[in-house]
Coordinates of C-alpha atoms in Angstrom, one line a residue:
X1 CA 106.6 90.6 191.7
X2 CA 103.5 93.0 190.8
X3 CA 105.6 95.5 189.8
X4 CA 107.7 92.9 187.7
X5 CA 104.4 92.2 186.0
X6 CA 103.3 95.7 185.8
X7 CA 106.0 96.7 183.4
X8 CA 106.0 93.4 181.6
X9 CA 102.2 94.7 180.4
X10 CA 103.3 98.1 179.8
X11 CA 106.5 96.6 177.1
X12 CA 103.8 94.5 175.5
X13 CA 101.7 97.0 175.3
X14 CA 104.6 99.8 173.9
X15 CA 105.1 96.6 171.6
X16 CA 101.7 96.4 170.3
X17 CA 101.5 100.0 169.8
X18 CA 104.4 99.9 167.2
X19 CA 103.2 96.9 165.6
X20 CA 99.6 98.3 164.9
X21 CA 102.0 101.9 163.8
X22 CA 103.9 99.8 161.3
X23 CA 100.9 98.5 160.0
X24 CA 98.9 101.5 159.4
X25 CA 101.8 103.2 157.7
X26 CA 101.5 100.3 154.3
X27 CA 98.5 102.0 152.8
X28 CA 98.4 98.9 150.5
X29 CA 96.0 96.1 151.6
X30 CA 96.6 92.5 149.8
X31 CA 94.2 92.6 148.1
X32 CA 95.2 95.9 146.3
X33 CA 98.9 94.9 145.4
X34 CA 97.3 92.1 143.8
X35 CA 95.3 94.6 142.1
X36 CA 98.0 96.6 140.8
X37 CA 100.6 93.7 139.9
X38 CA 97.1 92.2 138.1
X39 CA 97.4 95.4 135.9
X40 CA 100.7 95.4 135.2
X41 CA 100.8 92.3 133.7
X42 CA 97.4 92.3 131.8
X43 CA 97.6 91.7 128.0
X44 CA 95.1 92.9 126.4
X45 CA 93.7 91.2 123.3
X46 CA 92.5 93.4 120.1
X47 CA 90.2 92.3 117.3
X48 CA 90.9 94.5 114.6
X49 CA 89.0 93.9 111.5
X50 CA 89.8 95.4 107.9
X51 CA 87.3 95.6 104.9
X52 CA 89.8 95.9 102.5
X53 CA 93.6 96.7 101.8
X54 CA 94.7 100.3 100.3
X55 CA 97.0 102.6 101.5
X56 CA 94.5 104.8 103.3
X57 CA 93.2 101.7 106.0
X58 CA 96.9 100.4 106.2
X59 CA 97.7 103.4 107.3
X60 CA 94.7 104.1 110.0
X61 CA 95.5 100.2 111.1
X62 CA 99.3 100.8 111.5
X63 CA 98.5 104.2 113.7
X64 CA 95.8 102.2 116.0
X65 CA 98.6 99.9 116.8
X66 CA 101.8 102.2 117.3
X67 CA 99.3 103.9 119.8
X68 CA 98.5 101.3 122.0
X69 CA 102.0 99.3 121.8
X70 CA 103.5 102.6 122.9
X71 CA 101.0 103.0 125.9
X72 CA 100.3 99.6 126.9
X73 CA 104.0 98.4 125.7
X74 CA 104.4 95.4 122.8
X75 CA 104.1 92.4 125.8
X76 CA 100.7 93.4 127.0
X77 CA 98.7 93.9 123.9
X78 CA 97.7 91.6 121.4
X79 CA 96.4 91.7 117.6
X80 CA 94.4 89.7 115.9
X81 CA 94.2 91.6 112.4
X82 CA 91.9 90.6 109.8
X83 CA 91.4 91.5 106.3
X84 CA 87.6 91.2 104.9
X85 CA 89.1 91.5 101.4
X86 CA 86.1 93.9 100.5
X87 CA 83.7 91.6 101.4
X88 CA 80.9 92.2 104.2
X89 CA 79.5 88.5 104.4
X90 CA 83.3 88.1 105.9
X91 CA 83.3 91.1 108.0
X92 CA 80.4 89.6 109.9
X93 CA 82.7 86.2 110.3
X94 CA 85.2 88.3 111.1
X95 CA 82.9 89.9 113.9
X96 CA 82.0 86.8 115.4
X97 CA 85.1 84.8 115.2
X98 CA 86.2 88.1 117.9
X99 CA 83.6 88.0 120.1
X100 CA 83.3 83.8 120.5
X101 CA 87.4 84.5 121.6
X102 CA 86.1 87.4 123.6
X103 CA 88.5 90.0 122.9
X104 CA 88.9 92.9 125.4
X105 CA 87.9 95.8 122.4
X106 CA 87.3 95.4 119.0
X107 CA 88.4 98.3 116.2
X108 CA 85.8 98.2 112.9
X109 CA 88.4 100.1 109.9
X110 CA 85.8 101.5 107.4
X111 CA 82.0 101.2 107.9
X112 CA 81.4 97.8 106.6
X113 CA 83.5 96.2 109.6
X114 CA 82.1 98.3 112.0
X115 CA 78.6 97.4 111.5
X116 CA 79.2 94.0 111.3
X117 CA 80.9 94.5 114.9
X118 CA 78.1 96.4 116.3
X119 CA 75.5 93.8 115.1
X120 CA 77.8 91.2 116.8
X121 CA 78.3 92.9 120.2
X122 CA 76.5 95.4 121.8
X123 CA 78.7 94.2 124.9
X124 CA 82.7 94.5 124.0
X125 CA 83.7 98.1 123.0
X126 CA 83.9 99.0 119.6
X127 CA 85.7 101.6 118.0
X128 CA 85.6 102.5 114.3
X129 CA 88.4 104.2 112.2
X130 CA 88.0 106.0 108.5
X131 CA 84.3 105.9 109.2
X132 CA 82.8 109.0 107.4
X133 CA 80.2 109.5 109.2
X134 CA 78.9 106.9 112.1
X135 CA 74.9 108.7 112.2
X136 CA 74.1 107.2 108.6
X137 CA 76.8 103.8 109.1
X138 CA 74.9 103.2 112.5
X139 CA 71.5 104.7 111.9
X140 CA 71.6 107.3 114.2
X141 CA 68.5 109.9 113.5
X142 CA 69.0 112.4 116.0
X143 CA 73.7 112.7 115.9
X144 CA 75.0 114.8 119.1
X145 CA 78.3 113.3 118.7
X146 CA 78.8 110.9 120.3
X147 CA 76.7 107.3 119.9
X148 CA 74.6 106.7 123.6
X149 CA 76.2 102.9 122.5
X150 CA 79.3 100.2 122.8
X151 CA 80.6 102.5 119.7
X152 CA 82.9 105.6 119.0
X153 CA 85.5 106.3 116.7
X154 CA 87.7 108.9 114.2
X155 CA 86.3 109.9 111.2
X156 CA 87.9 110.5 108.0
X157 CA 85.6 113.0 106.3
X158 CA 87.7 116.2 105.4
X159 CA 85.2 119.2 105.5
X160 CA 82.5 118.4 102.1
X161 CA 81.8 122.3 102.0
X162 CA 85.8 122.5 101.7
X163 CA 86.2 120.1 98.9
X164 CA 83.3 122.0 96.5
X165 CA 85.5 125.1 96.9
X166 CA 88.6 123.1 96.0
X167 CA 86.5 121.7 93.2
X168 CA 85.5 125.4 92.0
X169 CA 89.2 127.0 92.6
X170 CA 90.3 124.2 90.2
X171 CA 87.7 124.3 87.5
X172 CA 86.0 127.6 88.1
X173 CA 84.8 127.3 83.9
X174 CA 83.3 123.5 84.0
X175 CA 79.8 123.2 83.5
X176 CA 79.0 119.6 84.8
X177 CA 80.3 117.5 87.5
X178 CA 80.1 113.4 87.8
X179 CA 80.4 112.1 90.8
X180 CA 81.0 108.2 90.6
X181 CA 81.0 105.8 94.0
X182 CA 79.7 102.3 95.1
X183 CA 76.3 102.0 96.0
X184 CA 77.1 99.4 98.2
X185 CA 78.4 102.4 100.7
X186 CA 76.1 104.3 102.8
X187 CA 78.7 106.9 103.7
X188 CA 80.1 107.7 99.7
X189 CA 76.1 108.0 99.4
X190 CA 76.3 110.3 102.0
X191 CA 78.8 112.6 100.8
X192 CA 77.9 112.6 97.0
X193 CA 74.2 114.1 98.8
X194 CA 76.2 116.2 101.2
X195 CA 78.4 117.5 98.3
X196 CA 76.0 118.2 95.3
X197 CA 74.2 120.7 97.4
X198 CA 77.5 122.8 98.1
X199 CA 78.5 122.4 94.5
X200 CA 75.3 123.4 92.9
X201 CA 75.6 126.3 94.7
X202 CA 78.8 127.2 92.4
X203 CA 76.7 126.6 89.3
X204 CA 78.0 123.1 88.5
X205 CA 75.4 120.2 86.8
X206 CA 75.7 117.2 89.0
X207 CA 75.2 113.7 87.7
X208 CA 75.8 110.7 90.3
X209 CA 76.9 107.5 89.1
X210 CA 76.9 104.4 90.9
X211 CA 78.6 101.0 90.4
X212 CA 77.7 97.8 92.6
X213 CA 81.5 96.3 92.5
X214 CA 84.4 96.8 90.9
X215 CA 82.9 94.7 87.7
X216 CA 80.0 97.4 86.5
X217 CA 83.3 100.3 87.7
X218 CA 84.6 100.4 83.5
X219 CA 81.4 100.8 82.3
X220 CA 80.3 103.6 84.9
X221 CA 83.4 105.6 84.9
X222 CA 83.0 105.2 80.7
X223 CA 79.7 106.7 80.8
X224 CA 80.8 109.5 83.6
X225 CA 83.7 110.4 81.5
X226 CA 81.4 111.0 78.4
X227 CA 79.2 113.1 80.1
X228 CA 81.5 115.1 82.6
X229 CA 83.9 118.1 82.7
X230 CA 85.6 117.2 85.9
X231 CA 84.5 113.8 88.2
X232 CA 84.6 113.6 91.5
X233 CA 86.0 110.6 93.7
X234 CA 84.7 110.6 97.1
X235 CA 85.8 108.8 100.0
X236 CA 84.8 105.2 99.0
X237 CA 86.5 101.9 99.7
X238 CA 85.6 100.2 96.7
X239 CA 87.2 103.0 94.2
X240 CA 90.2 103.4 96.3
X241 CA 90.7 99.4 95.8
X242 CA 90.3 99.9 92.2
X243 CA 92.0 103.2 91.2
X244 CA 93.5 101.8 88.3
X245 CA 90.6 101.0 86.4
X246 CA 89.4 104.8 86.7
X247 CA 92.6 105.9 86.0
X248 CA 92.9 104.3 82.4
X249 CA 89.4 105.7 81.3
X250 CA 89.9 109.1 82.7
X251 CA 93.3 110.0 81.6
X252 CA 92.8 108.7 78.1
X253 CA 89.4 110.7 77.9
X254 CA 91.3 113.8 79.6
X255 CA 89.0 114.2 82.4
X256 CA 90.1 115.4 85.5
X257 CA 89.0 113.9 88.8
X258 CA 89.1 115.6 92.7
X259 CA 89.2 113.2 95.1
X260 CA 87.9 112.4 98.6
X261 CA 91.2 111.3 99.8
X262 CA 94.7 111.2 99.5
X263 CA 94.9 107.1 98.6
X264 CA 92.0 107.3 95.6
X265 CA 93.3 111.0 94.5
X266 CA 97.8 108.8 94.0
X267 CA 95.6 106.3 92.2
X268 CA 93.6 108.0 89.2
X269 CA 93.1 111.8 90.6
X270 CA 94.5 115.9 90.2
X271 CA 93.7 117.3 93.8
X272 CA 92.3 116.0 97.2
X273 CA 91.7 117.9 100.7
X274 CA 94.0 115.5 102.4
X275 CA 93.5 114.0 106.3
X276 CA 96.2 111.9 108.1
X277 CA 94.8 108.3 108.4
X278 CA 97.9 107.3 110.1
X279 CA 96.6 110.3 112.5
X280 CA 93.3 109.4 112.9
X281 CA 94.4 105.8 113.5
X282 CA 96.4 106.9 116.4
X283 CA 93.9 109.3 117.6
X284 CA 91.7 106.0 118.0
X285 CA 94.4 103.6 120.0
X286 CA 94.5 106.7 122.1
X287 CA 90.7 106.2 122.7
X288 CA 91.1 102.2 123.5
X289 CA 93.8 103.4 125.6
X290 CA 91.4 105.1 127.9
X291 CA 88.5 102.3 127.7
X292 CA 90.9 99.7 128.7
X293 CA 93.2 101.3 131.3
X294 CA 91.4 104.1 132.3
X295 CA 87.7 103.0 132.4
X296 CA 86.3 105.7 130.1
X297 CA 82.5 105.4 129.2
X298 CA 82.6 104.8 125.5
X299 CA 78.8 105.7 125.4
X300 CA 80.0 109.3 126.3
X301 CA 83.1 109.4 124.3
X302 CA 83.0 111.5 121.3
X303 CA 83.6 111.0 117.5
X304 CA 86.8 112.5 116.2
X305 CA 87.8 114.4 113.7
X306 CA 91.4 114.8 111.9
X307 CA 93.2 117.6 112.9
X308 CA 94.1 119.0 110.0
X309 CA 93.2 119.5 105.9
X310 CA 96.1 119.7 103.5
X311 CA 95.3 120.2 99.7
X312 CA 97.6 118.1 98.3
X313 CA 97.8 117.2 93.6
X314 CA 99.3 114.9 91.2
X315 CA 101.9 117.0 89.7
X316 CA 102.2 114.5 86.3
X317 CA 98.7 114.7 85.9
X318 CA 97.9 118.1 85.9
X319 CA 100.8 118.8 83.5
X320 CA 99.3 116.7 81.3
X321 CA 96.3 117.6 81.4
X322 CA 97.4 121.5 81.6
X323 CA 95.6 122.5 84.5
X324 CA 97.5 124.8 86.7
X325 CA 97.6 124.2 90.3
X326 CA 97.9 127.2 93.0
X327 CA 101.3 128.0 94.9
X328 CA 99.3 126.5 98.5
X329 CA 98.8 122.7 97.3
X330 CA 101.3 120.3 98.4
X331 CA 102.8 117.6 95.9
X332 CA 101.9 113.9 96.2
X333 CA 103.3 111.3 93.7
X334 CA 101.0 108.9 91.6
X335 CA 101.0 105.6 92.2

């Protein structure tokens, strides 16, 4: 009878063993398959907001999204796209409207609709697209690259140093230069400072003049054309909205223009150094990609640049206006 009992303890005991084996060899507790099914099935929800349709911020818009439906897949990430419609009282409503839903990352397209975020939350991520530069849009004095805030981004500035030398190879014999852009823009303020100095070191006069909104535009690009040999057109939201109105004073007055962008230059311009903005778009779904799934610090993640500078012209314009373009640009057509 004892020994009866003795090997009944000693199969319970074999029995336990395996039991406790089995269970050591599922390295996934409960609460961590929760975890991961949890993650699987997360939809994420995207404030995106716009200041104003043109080609250029469709395009940095339509790359942002390709990029995170491909990561995240079209069921688990939602957009709420909004369109300020140029106007920064509405990018602010915009702003708020995202954070009272409290959406998982909000994307500012052009500096208007990131400030507004930023003054909104300094909580939900933010990241900004076709910002030109994000020290003067976010008042940063001392810019290492990257923010120290709930902000980082792509930028769409092509190289300003690049774009004087463009201007020059172009119109090597033009005396003065007009640079025209909305005053209502920190950044095109930026780069018409950034950009005179390079270009004064070619020779060239510069003359800045500034318009308000596109109903002062006429009457500034008017006076510009009077004055100018050649205009330039920098990356500015409010002239790429309203190419058309630049383009029927300068052709007419045969004034060429070289433009920040690709957008503004198919509207009313000869040449541009010419970024991607579906690229740069794409670069920053990439970015939300990591802040989302991967938990990267967006404090420490820095601004970025496009890859790539093509010089690109407007083939009917420059015939017409007989300027000769070299073999290395790349034809775009006018709109």
């Amino acid at each position: 009878m004892r020994k009866t009992k003795r090997v009944i303890a000693m199969v319970l005991a074999v029995l336990m063993l395996a039991v406790c084996f089995a269970g050591c060899g599922n390295t996934s507790t409960p609460n961590e398959s929760s975890n991961n099914e949890k993650s699987e099935s997360k939809v994420y929800n995207i404030g995106i907001s716009q200041l104003v349709q043109h080609v250029a911020l469709d395009a940095a818009t339509q790359g942002f999204q390709d990029a995170l439906v491909k990561l995240l897949g079209e069921d688990n990430v939602k957009f709420d796209l909004q369109n300020a419609q140029g106007d920064s009282a509405t990018c602010t409503t915009i702003a708020n409207q995202f954070v009272a839903s409290n959406v998982d990352l909000m994307l500012g397209n052009a500096t208007a609709a990131l400030q507004a975020e930023f003054t909104a939350s300094q909580d939900i991520p933010i990241l900004g697209t076709s910002i030109t530069d994000y020290a003067t849009a976010l008042d940063i004095a001392d810019w290492t690259g990257t923010t120290g805030m709930n902000v980082s981004g792509t930028s769409d500035l092509a190289p300003l140093d690049k774009q004087a030398e463009m201007l020059n190879e172009l119109f090597p014999d033009a005396k003065k230069v007009g640079i025209i852009y909305c005053s209502a823009e920190p950044n095109s303020k930026f780069q018409a400072t950034t950009i005179t100095e390079y270009l004064k070191e070619y020779g060239y006069e510069i003359t800045e003049y500034t318009f308000a909104d596109s109903n002062d535009l006429a009457a500034v690009t008017t006076a510009a054309c009077d004055a100018s040999d050649v205009l330039y057109v920098p990356t500015d939201n409010t002239a790429a909205s309203n190419t058309g109105i630049i383009s029927n004073i300068a052709e007419p007055a045969g004034v060429p223009i070289v433009a920040g962008e690709e957008g503004i230059c198919s509207g009313c311009g000869i040449a541009t150094l010419s970024i991607s903005y579906y690229d740069i778009g794409y670069k920053t779904g990439e970015m939300a990609y990591d802040i989302l799934v991967n938990g990267k610090d967006i404090t420490t993640m820095e601004v970025q640049y496009a890859p790539a500078t093509t010089k690109k012209f407007v083939e009917d314009r420059a015939k017409a206006l007989g300027i000769e373009i070299p073999s290395d640009y790349e034809a775009i057509v006018a709109e």
